[in-house]
Short mmCIF file of C-alpha atoms in Angstrom, two decimals:
data_model
loop_
_atom_site.label_atom_id
_atom_site.label_comp_id
_atom_site.label_asym_id
_atom_site.label_seq_id
_atom_site.Cartn_x
_atom_site.Cartn_y
_atom_site.Cartn_z
CA MET A 1 22.02 38.31 9.40
CA ALA A 2 21.29 38.90 13.07
CA ILE A 3 20.53 35.18 13.43
CA ARG A 4 23.76 34.22 11.69
CA SER A 5 25.81 36.22 14.12
CA VAL A 6 24.01 34.74 17.14
CA LEU A 7 24.25 31.12 16.00
CA SER A 8 27.88 30.05 16.04
CA ARG A 9 29.15 27.29 13.78
CA ARG A 10 29.29 24.92 16.74
CA THR A 11 25.64 25.50 17.56
CA LEU A 12 24.62 24.98 13.91
CA SER A 13 26.56 21.76 13.58
CA SER A 14 25.25 20.38 16.84
CA LEU A 15 21.71 21.29 15.73
CA LYS A 16 22.33 19.34 12.53
CA GLU A 17 23.63 16.41 14.59
CA SER A 18 20.67 16.25 16.93
CA SER A 19 18.16 16.65 14.13
CA SER A 20 19.69 13.73 12.26
CA LYS A 21 19.58 11.70 15.48
CA LEU A 22 15.90 12.54 15.77
CA LEU A 23 15.36 11.47 12.17
CA GLY A 24 17.16 8.21 12.87
CA LEU A 25 14.96 7.62 15.88
CA ARG A 26 11.70 8.64 14.21
CA GLY A 27 8.90 6.38 15.37
CA ILE A 28 11.05 4.69 17.99
CA GLN A 29 10.01 5.36 21.53
CA THR A 30 12.72 4.67 24.03
CA PHE A 31 12.08 3.47 27.54
CA THR A 32 13.07 4.55 31.00
CA LEU A 33 13.28 2.79 34.32
CA PRO A 34 9.97 3.25 36.16
CA ASP A 35 10.18 4.53 39.73
CA LEU A 36 9.15 2.24 42.55
CA PRO A 37 6.01 3.40 44.40
CA TYR A 38 7.75 2.58 47.74
CA ASP A 39 11.19 2.78 49.34
CA TYR A 40 13.72 0.02 48.73
CA SER A 41 13.51 -1.08 52.37
CA ALA A 42 9.70 -0.94 52.56
CA LEU A 43 9.23 -4.63 51.73
CA GLU A 44 11.40 -5.85 54.61
CA PRO A 45 11.68 -8.38 56.09
CA ALA A 46 10.16 -10.31 53.20
CA ILE A 47 12.56 -8.84 50.64
CA SER A 48 15.64 -6.94 51.79
CA GLY A 49 16.32 -3.33 50.81
CA GLU A 50 19.69 -4.42 49.43
CA ILE A 51 18.03 -6.80 46.99
CA MET A 52 15.37 -4.28 45.97
CA GLN A 53 17.97 -1.62 45.21
CA ILE A 54 20.22 -3.86 43.11
CA HIS A 55 17.24 -5.54 41.45
CA HIS A 56 15.75 -2.19 40.41
CA GLN A 57 18.81 0.01 39.81
CA LYS A 58 21.06 -2.61 38.24
CA HIS A 59 19.11 -5.53 36.77
CA HIS A 60 15.98 -3.71 35.58
CA GLN A 61 18.00 -0.68 34.44
CA THR A 62 20.26 -2.96 32.37
CA TYR A 63 17.23 -4.50 30.64
CA VAL A 64 15.96 -0.98 29.83
CA THR A 65 19.34 0.17 28.50
CA ASN A 66 19.87 -2.94 26.40
CA TYR A 67 16.28 -2.87 25.16
CA ASN A 68 16.74 0.72 23.95
CA ASN A 69 19.99 -0.24 22.23
CA ALA A 70 18.34 -3.18 20.51
CA LEU A 71 15.43 -1.00 19.38
CA GLU A 72 17.81 1.58 17.92
CA GLN A 73 19.66 -1.15 16.02
CA LEU A 74 16.32 -2.56 14.88
CA ASP A 75 15.21 0.83 13.60
CA GLN A 76 18.39 1.19 11.57
CA ALA A 77 18.10 -2.33 10.17
CA VAL A 78 14.45 -1.83 9.24
CA ASN A 79 15.26 1.44 7.48
CA LYS A 80 18.09 -0.19 5.56
CA GLY A 81 15.90 -3.15 4.63
CA ASP A 82 18.41 -5.44 6.35
CA ALA A 83 16.16 -8.41 7.02
CA SER A 84 18.76 -10.74 8.47
CA THR A 85 19.84 -8.19 11.09
CA VAL A 86 16.18 -7.59 11.96
CA VAL A 87 15.74 -11.32 12.59
CA LYS A 88 19.06 -11.58 14.45
CA LEU A 89 17.95 -8.87 16.88
CA HIS A 90 14.82 -10.73 17.92
CA SER A 91 16.42 -12.55 20.84
CA ALA A 92 17.97 -9.36 22.28
CA ILE A 93 14.55 -7.71 22.02
CA LYS A 94 12.80 -10.66 23.66
CA PHE A 95 15.36 -10.90 26.49
CA ASN A 96 15.63 -7.24 27.29
CA GLY A 97 12.13 -6.11 26.34
CA GLY A 98 10.75 -9.06 28.24
CA GLY A 99 12.92 -8.16 31.21
CA HIS A 100 11.55 -4.61 31.15
CA VAL A 101 7.94 -5.73 30.76
CA ASN A 102 8.14 -8.38 33.47
CA HIS A 103 9.90 -6.25 36.05
CA SER A 104 7.54 -3.33 35.47
CA ILE A 105 4.67 -5.64 36.39
CA PHE A 106 6.61 -7.12 39.33
CA TRP A 107 7.14 -3.76 41.12
CA LYS A 108 3.34 -3.22 40.96
CA ASN A 109 2.75 -6.78 42.20
CA LEU A 110 4.55 -5.87 45.42
CA ALA A 111 3.49 -3.48 48.18
CA PRO A 112 4.58 -2.71 51.72
CA VAL A 113 2.42 -4.27 54.41
CA ASN A 114 1.19 -0.82 55.43
CA GLN A 115 -0.02 -0.24 51.87
CA GLY A 116 -1.97 -3.48 51.67
CA GLY A 117 0.83 -5.88 50.84
CA GLY A 118 -0.21 -9.42 51.71
CA GLU A 119 -3.89 -8.57 52.19
CA PRO A 120 -5.93 -11.35 50.56
CA PRO A 121 -7.85 -10.47 47.39
CA LYS A 122 -11.51 -9.65 47.82
CA GLY A 123 -14.24 -9.15 45.25
CA ALA A 124 -14.26 -10.78 41.85
CA LEU A 125 -10.65 -11.99 41.87
CA GLY A 126 -11.00 -13.49 45.35
CA GLY A 127 -14.08 -15.39 44.17
CA ALA A 128 -12.38 -16.56 41.00
CA ILE A 129 -9.40 -17.85 42.97
CA ASP A 130 -11.68 -19.87 45.25
CA THR A 131 -13.51 -21.25 42.22
CA HIS A 132 -10.40 -22.29 40.30
CA PHE A 133 -8.03 -23.26 43.11
CA GLY A 134 -10.30 -24.03 46.06
CA SER A 135 -8.82 -21.28 48.19
CA LEU A 136 -6.09 -18.66 48.23
CA GLU A 137 -3.94 -21.18 50.13
CA GLY A 138 -4.43 -23.65 47.32
CA LEU A 139 -3.26 -21.09 44.76
CA VAL A 140 -0.27 -20.05 46.87
CA LYS A 141 0.75 -23.69 47.36
CA LYS A 142 0.56 -24.36 43.62
CA MET A 143 2.47 -21.25 42.59
CA SER A 144 5.14 -21.79 45.24
CA ALA A 145 5.63 -25.40 44.17
CA GLU A 146 5.91 -24.49 40.49
CA GLY A 147 8.23 -21.60 41.28
CA ALA A 148 10.48 -23.84 43.37
CA ALA A 149 10.60 -26.53 40.69
CA LEU A 150 11.54 -24.17 37.87
CA GLN A 151 15.01 -25.11 36.59
CA GLY A 152 17.32 -22.23 35.85
CA SER A 153 15.85 -18.73 35.57
CA GLY A 154 12.27 -17.64 35.03
CA TRP A 155 8.96 -16.51 36.45
CA VAL A 156 5.88 -18.11 37.97
CA TRP A 157 2.58 -16.44 37.05
CA LEU A 158 -1.06 -16.19 37.97
CA GLY A 159 -2.74 -15.26 34.73
CA LEU A 160 -6.19 -14.72 33.29
CA ASP A 161 -7.02 -16.54 30.10
CA LYS A 162 -9.29 -13.94 28.53
CA GLU A 163 -10.63 -16.32 25.93
CA LEU A 164 -11.42 -19.26 28.19
CA LYS A 165 -12.37 -16.88 31.02
CA LYS A 166 -10.38 -18.75 33.64
CA LEU A 167 -7.42 -18.26 35.91
CA VAL A 168 -4.23 -20.18 35.16
CA VAL A 169 -0.90 -20.78 36.86
CA ASP A 170 2.05 -21.06 34.51
CA THR A 171 5.79 -20.51 34.35
CA THR A 172 8.00 -18.86 31.77
CA ALA A 173 11.73 -19.29 31.20
CA ASN A 174 14.27 -16.49 31.37
CA GLN A 175 12.50 -13.18 30.60
CA ASP A 176 9.76 -14.59 28.41
CA PRO A 177 6.57 -12.63 29.15
CA LEU A 178 3.45 -14.65 30.00
CA VAL A 179 1.94 -13.91 26.61
CA THR A 180 4.54 -16.23 25.05
CA LYS A 181 2.67 -19.14 26.67
CA GLY A 182 -0.64 -18.07 25.10
CA GLY A 183 -1.83 -15.00 23.24
CA SER A 184 -4.91 -14.61 25.41
CA LEU A 185 -3.05 -14.75 28.73
CA VAL A 186 -3.00 -11.59 30.87
CA PRO A 187 -0.52 -11.50 33.76
CA LEU A 188 -2.09 -10.76 37.16
CA VAL A 189 0.74 -11.73 39.53
CA GLY A 190 4.28 -12.61 38.53
CA ILE A 191 6.98 -13.80 40.90
CA ASP A 192 10.58 -13.48 39.77
CA VAL A 193 12.49 -16.69 40.57
CA TRP A 194 15.77 -15.68 38.95
CA GLU A 195 18.42 -16.12 41.65
CA HIS A 196 19.08 -12.35 41.64
CA ALA A 197 15.57 -11.87 43.06
CA TYR A 198 16.44 -13.60 46.35
CA TYR A 199 20.01 -14.85 46.59
CA LEU A 200 21.61 -12.21 48.83
CA GLN A 201 18.93 -12.88 51.46
CA TYR A 202 17.73 -16.45 51.01
CA LYS A 203 20.80 -17.95 49.29
CA ASN A 204 20.01 -21.34 47.79
CA VAL A 205 16.72 -21.70 49.71
CA ARG A 206 14.31 -20.53 47.03
CA PRO A 207 11.33 -22.15 48.85
CA ASP A 208 11.85 -19.77 51.80
CA TYR A 209 11.73 -16.78 49.46
CA LEU A 210 8.53 -18.17 47.96
CA LYS A 211 7.04 -18.65 51.42
CA ASN A 212 7.77 -15.05 52.40
CA VAL A 213 7.06 -13.14 49.21
CA TRP A 214 3.29 -13.65 49.64
CA LYS A 215 3.44 -11.30 52.63
CA VAL A 216 4.09 -8.39 50.28
CA ILE A 217 1.99 -9.35 47.26
CA ASN A 218 -0.27 -6.49 46.19
CA TRP A 219 -3.60 -8.21 45.52
CA LYS A 220 -5.31 -4.81 45.05
CA TYR A 221 -3.37 -4.27 41.84
CA ALA A 222 -4.03 -7.81 40.62
CA SER A 223 -7.77 -7.29 41.32
CA GLU A 224 -7.80 -4.05 39.32
CA VAL A 225 -6.23 -5.76 36.32
CA TYR A 226 -8.59 -8.74 36.63
CA GLU A 227 -11.70 -6.56 36.83
CA SER A 228 -10.69 -4.34 33.92
CA GLU A 229 -9.93 -7.40 31.73
CA CYS A 230 -13.21 -9.05 32.65
CA LYS A 231 -15.33 -6.16 31.42
CA SER B 1 30.27 -63.95 41.22
CA ILE B 2 28.44 -61.96 43.90
CA ILE B 3 31.61 -60.14 44.94
CA LYS B 4 32.20 -59.02 41.37
CA GLU B 5 28.58 -57.79 41.16
CA MET B 6 28.86 -55.91 44.44
CA ALA B 7 32.13 -54.34 43.37
CA ALA B 8 30.59 -53.35 40.05
CA SER B 9 27.48 -51.83 41.65
CA SER B 10 29.44 -49.85 44.21
CA ALA B 11 31.74 -48.64 41.46
CA VAL B 12 28.87 -47.16 39.47
CA THR B 13 26.96 -45.75 42.42
CA ALA B 14 30.28 -44.23 43.54
CA ASP B 15 29.65 -41.91 40.59
CA TYR B 16 27.03 -40.04 42.57
CA VAL B 17 29.46 -38.61 45.04
CA LEU B 18 29.87 -35.04 46.22
CA LYS B 19 33.61 -34.84 45.60
CA PRO B 20 35.26 -31.90 47.38
CA PRO B 21 37.15 -29.39 45.24
CA PRO B 22 40.90 -30.15 44.97
CA TYR B 23 41.62 -27.23 47.34
CA SER B 24 40.12 -25.92 50.59
CA LEU B 25 36.98 -23.78 50.42
CA ASP B 26 38.92 -20.59 51.21
CA ALA B 27 41.83 -21.31 48.86
CA LEU B 28 40.45 -19.25 45.96
CA GLU B 29 40.13 -16.07 47.99
CA PRO B 30 40.03 -13.18 47.30
CA PHE B 31 38.86 -14.10 43.78
CA MET B 32 36.10 -16.49 44.82
CA SER B 33 35.09 -16.25 48.45
CA ARG B 34 34.91 -19.09 50.96
CA GLN B 35 31.27 -18.11 51.51
CA THR B 36 30.56 -18.70 47.81
CA LEU B 37 32.24 -22.12 47.92
CA GLU B 38 30.34 -23.04 51.10
CA PHE B 39 27.03 -22.38 49.38
CA HIS B 40 27.88 -23.28 45.82
CA TRP B 41 29.62 -26.56 46.62
CA GLY B 42 28.13 -27.24 50.04
CA LYS B 43 24.48 -26.54 49.15
CA HIS B 44 23.88 -26.31 45.40
CA HIS B 45 26.24 -29.05 44.20
CA ARG B 46 25.35 -31.26 47.16
CA ALA B 47 21.63 -30.92 46.39
CA TYR B 48 22.12 -32.02 42.76
CA VAL B 49 23.95 -35.15 43.95
CA ASP B 50 21.46 -35.97 46.73
CA ASN B 51 18.44 -35.31 44.54
CA LEU B 52 19.87 -37.41 41.73
CA LYS B 53 20.27 -40.39 44.07
CA LYS B 54 16.65 -40.07 45.18
CA GLN B 55 15.43 -39.54 41.65
CA VAL B 56 17.00 -42.65 40.06
CA LEU B 57 16.14 -44.98 42.96
CA GLY B 58 13.87 -47.73 41.69
CA SER B 59 14.09 -46.56 38.07
CA ASP B 60 15.94 -48.15 35.19
CA LEU B 61 18.62 -45.48 35.59
CA GLU B 62 19.55 -46.80 39.03
CA GLY B 63 23.15 -48.00 39.16
CA LYS B 64 24.05 -46.42 35.83
CA THR B 65 27.05 -44.10 35.58
CA LEU B 66 26.63 -40.35 35.58
CA ASP B 67 27.77 -40.16 31.96
CA HIS B 68 25.22 -42.78 30.95
CA ILE B 69 22.39 -40.92 32.66
CA ILE B 70 23.38 -37.61 31.08
CA LEU B 71 23.62 -39.02 27.56
CA ASN B 72 20.37 -40.96 27.90
CA THR B 73 18.21 -38.24 29.41
CA TYR B 74 19.24 -35.35 27.14
CA ASN B 75 16.79 -36.72 24.59
CA ASN B 76 17.77 -34.21 21.87
CA GLY B 77 16.90 -31.27 24.08
CA ASP B 78 13.49 -32.57 25.17
CA LEU B 79 14.96 -33.25 28.59
CA LEU B 80 13.92 -36.22 30.67
CA PRO B 81 13.51 -35.66 34.43
CA ALA B 82 16.92 -36.89 35.64
CA PHE B 83 18.93 -34.80 33.17
CA ASN B 84 19.08 -31.66 35.24
CA ASN B 85 20.44 -33.23 38.43
CA ALA B 86 22.82 -35.56 36.62
CA ALA B 87 24.29 -32.93 34.31
CA GLN B 88 24.58 -30.36 37.07
CA ALA B 89 26.37 -32.88 39.31
CA TRP B 90 28.82 -33.52 36.47
CA ASN B 91 29.18 -29.84 35.52
CA HIS B 92 29.97 -28.70 39.05
CA GLU B 93 32.67 -31.28 39.69
CA PHE B 94 34.18 -30.28 36.33
CA PHE B 95 33.97 -26.62 37.35
CA TRP B 96 35.84 -27.00 40.68
CA GLU B 97 38.57 -28.88 38.84
CA SER B 98 38.75 -26.14 36.19
CA MET B 99 40.09 -23.76 38.85
CA LYS B 100 43.08 -23.63 41.16
CA PRO B 101 44.61 -21.21 43.64
CA GLY B 102 47.09 -18.97 41.82
CA GLY B 103 45.52 -19.87 38.50
CA GLY B 104 44.51 -17.81 35.51
CA GLY B 105 46.50 -15.87 32.96
CA LYS B 106 48.04 -17.11 29.75
CA PRO B 107 48.94 -20.79 29.29
CA SER B 108 52.19 -21.87 27.67
CA GLY B 109 53.56 -24.66 25.52
CA GLU B 110 51.27 -26.91 23.51
CA LEU B 111 48.07 -25.39 24.88
CA LEU B 112 49.09 -21.83 23.94
CA ALA B 113 50.11 -23.05 20.49
CA LEU B 114 46.71 -24.66 19.96
CA LEU B 115 44.84 -21.59 21.22
CA GLU B 116 46.87 -19.48 18.80
CA ARG B 117 46.19 -21.95 16.00
CA ASP B 118 42.42 -22.05 16.52
CA PHE B 119 41.73 -18.50 17.76
CA THR B 120 44.65 -16.55 16.18
CA SER B 121 45.86 -15.41 19.61
CA TYR B 122 45.27 -15.97 23.33
CA GLU B 123 43.69 -12.51 23.43
CA LYS B 124 41.15 -13.47 20.75
CA PHE B 125 40.31 -16.65 22.69
CA TYR B 126 40.00 -14.58 25.89
CA ASP B 127 37.57 -12.19 24.19
CA GLU B 128 35.52 -14.98 22.67
CA PHE B 129 35.28 -16.94 25.93
CA ASN B 130 34.40 -13.75 27.79
CA ALA B 131 31.68 -12.85 25.29
CA ALA B 132 30.16 -16.33 25.43
CA ALA B 133 30.04 -16.27 29.23
CA ALA B 134 28.63 -12.74 29.29
CA THR B 135 25.93 -13.34 26.68
CA GLN B 136 24.58 -16.70 27.87
CA PHE B 137 21.19 -15.33 28.85
CA GLY B 138 19.76 -16.60 32.11
CA ALA B 139 21.43 -19.61 33.70
CA GLY B 140 24.11 -21.63 31.97
CA TRP B 141 27.78 -22.28 31.30
CA ALA B 142 30.54 -21.22 28.93
CA TRP B 143 33.10 -23.77 27.73
CA LEU B 144 36.35 -24.34 25.96
CA ALA B 145 35.78 -27.60 24.13
CA TYR B 146 37.48 -29.91 21.65
CA ALA B 147 35.90 -31.54 18.61
CA ASP B 148 37.14 -32.60 15.17
CA ASN B 149 40.71 -31.82 16.22
CA LYS B 150 39.81 -28.18 16.92
CA LEU B 151 39.38 -26.06 20.02
CA LYS B 152 36.21 -24.01 20.21
CA VAL B 153 34.23 -21.84 22.63
CA MET B 154 30.66 -22.86 23.42
CA LYS B 155 27.88 -21.59 25.63
CA THR B 156 25.01 -23.69 26.95
CA PRO B 157 21.77 -22.97 28.87
CA ASN B 158 20.90 -24.32 32.31
CA ALA B 159 22.44 -27.80 32.70
CA VAL B 160 23.36 -28.57 29.11
CA ASN B 161 27.04 -29.42 28.51
CA PRO B 162 29.26 -30.26 25.51
CA LEU B 163 29.03 -34.02 26.19
CA VAL B 164 25.51 -34.07 24.78
CA LEU B 165 26.55 -31.86 21.88
CA GLY B 166 29.31 -34.17 20.65
CA SER B 167 32.31 -32.26 22.03
CA PHE B 168 34.91 -32.88 24.76
CA PRO B 169 34.72 -30.28 27.51
CA LEU B 170 38.10 -28.81 28.48
CA LEU B 171 37.25 -25.79 30.66
CA THR B 172 34.08 -24.31 32.07
CA ILE B 173 32.78 -21.28 33.91
CA ASP B 174 29.44 -21.45 35.72
CA VAL B 175 27.33 -18.38 34.89
CA TRP B 176 24.24 -19.26 36.91
CA GLU B 177 23.75 -16.25 39.18
CA HIS B 178 24.43 -18.36 42.29
CA ALA B 179 28.02 -18.77 41.05
CA TYR B 180 28.84 -15.07 41.39
CA TYR B 181 26.06 -13.22 43.17
CA LEU B 182 27.55 -13.16 46.69
CA ASP B 183 30.90 -11.86 45.39
CA PHE B 184 29.89 -9.77 42.38
CA GLN B 185 26.10 -9.27 42.55
CA ASN B 186 24.94 -8.31 39.04
CA ARG B 187 28.49 -7.72 37.75
CA ARG B 188 28.91 -10.89 35.70
CA PRO B 189 31.60 -9.37 33.41
CA ASP B 190 33.82 -8.66 36.46
CA TYR B 191 33.34 -12.26 37.63
CA ILE B 192 34.31 -13.62 34.22
CA LYS B 193 37.47 -11.49 34.03
CA THR B 194 38.45 -12.53 37.56
CA PHE B 195 37.99 -16.18 36.59
CA MET B 196 40.12 -15.79 33.45
CA ASN B 197 42.84 -13.73 35.12
CA ASN B 198 43.08 -15.51 38.47
CA LEU B 199 41.41 -18.91 38.62
CA VAL B 200 41.71 -21.02 35.45
CA SER B 201 43.72 -24.22 35.90
CA TRP B 202 45.51 -24.67 32.59
CA GLU B 203 47.01 -27.90 33.96
CA ALA B 204 43.52 -29.35 34.19
CA VAL B 205 42.74 -28.13 30.67
CA SER B 206 45.94 -29.74 29.35
CA SER B 207 45.29 -33.12 30.89
CA ARG B 208 41.70 -33.08 29.63
CA LEU B 209 42.94 -32.22 26.15
CA HIS B 210 45.33 -35.19 26.21
CA ALA B 211 42.49 -37.45 27.29
CA ALA B 212 40.25 -36.05 24.57
CA LYS B 213 42.88 -36.58 21.88
CA ALA B 214 43.52 -40.14 23.10
CA ALA B 215 39.81 -40.90 23.15
CA SER B 216 39.17 -39.54 19.67
CA SER B 217 42.18 -41.30 18.13
CA SER B 218 41.20 -44.62 19.72
CA SER B 219 37.70 -44.38 18.30
CA ALA B 220 38.94 -43.20 14.87
#
């Protein structure tokens, strides 16, 4: 009785609404835009603050928003047993989920110079790079060339093939994560070569972007991933 | 004779030409900036033409027309090396000619009648063209095309165009990011609306449609 008088009809109905929303979203975790561990302008002059802000707040945010929407639609379709909608959603999930996955890695692949950005990899990863590519310069040359030659939009990657226990350089189209090129591939360093990653600063000269981005590559992070995957 | 041969060879290599747009680089302002045209035509389009020339030199594609190269390097989607430069050279020339200063809006006459026949209304066509351009993921193009006596909207990735898909292109919008990033940054939908409302050359679309109809009736 006391409760009834405290809870108005509006509160009750909105409780009902939000509980049915929760039921609809049961098991579905939604995603949020991760914060950058540095200021937008901290990667200058290699990458401008203007690019970093739009890249993070607009492009990555859009992937997150659209990924969440696709997941919600997927959840509904799965619950209804609507197989053809489930299949139809796969490209939206790959595009937007891939965009979220790839960009989340990318922000960790970058660091301001005063936080170690550009410092060559030491330890196990440094040794592996020398073994597989002759030198860090050799790796950089190869990745820059493949990144420059990529037609359209995509990424160039340094990856670890866990099965074959070797480093590989590969590219993916659009927002395809590296794992789409091989189930045992773990991304260590990814460089975004979509035009939005460099156009406001470097315009059509993608090779200049590729020359400069190495100055802010966070090899410490790549080393951590490499060492934990090699255990 | 030698003169005939020389004339023929210069005629086909004349295909690999960086033709300027049919208006000055600032003529589409404020809808598409001069800066965009300077880079998009002056750097991107120019590079496709220059790189194509280098690429076909000494190969069996040398001296062939642009159309020939495009059709012969598409290879059912398993693209051969020269496809990208050749198709992009073609696509960009087609794009400049798809626009005009003071363009955009609703067409009239025969073109409007056909859009209404095949899309129910201009507004439905507008929405469908918009959606295609907005949802072409990554780099690519959206098109109004003609095939089997019908108009249709298409979207293609990277350098692919309707020629290799058996349709006559009538209108295109470039949705590679370089086409809109300086003016609109990430806001591709705003770019598409601006193109539709302010830039489309329906005269160009009309003359292409006449050519397409003539070509398909002559081969019928």
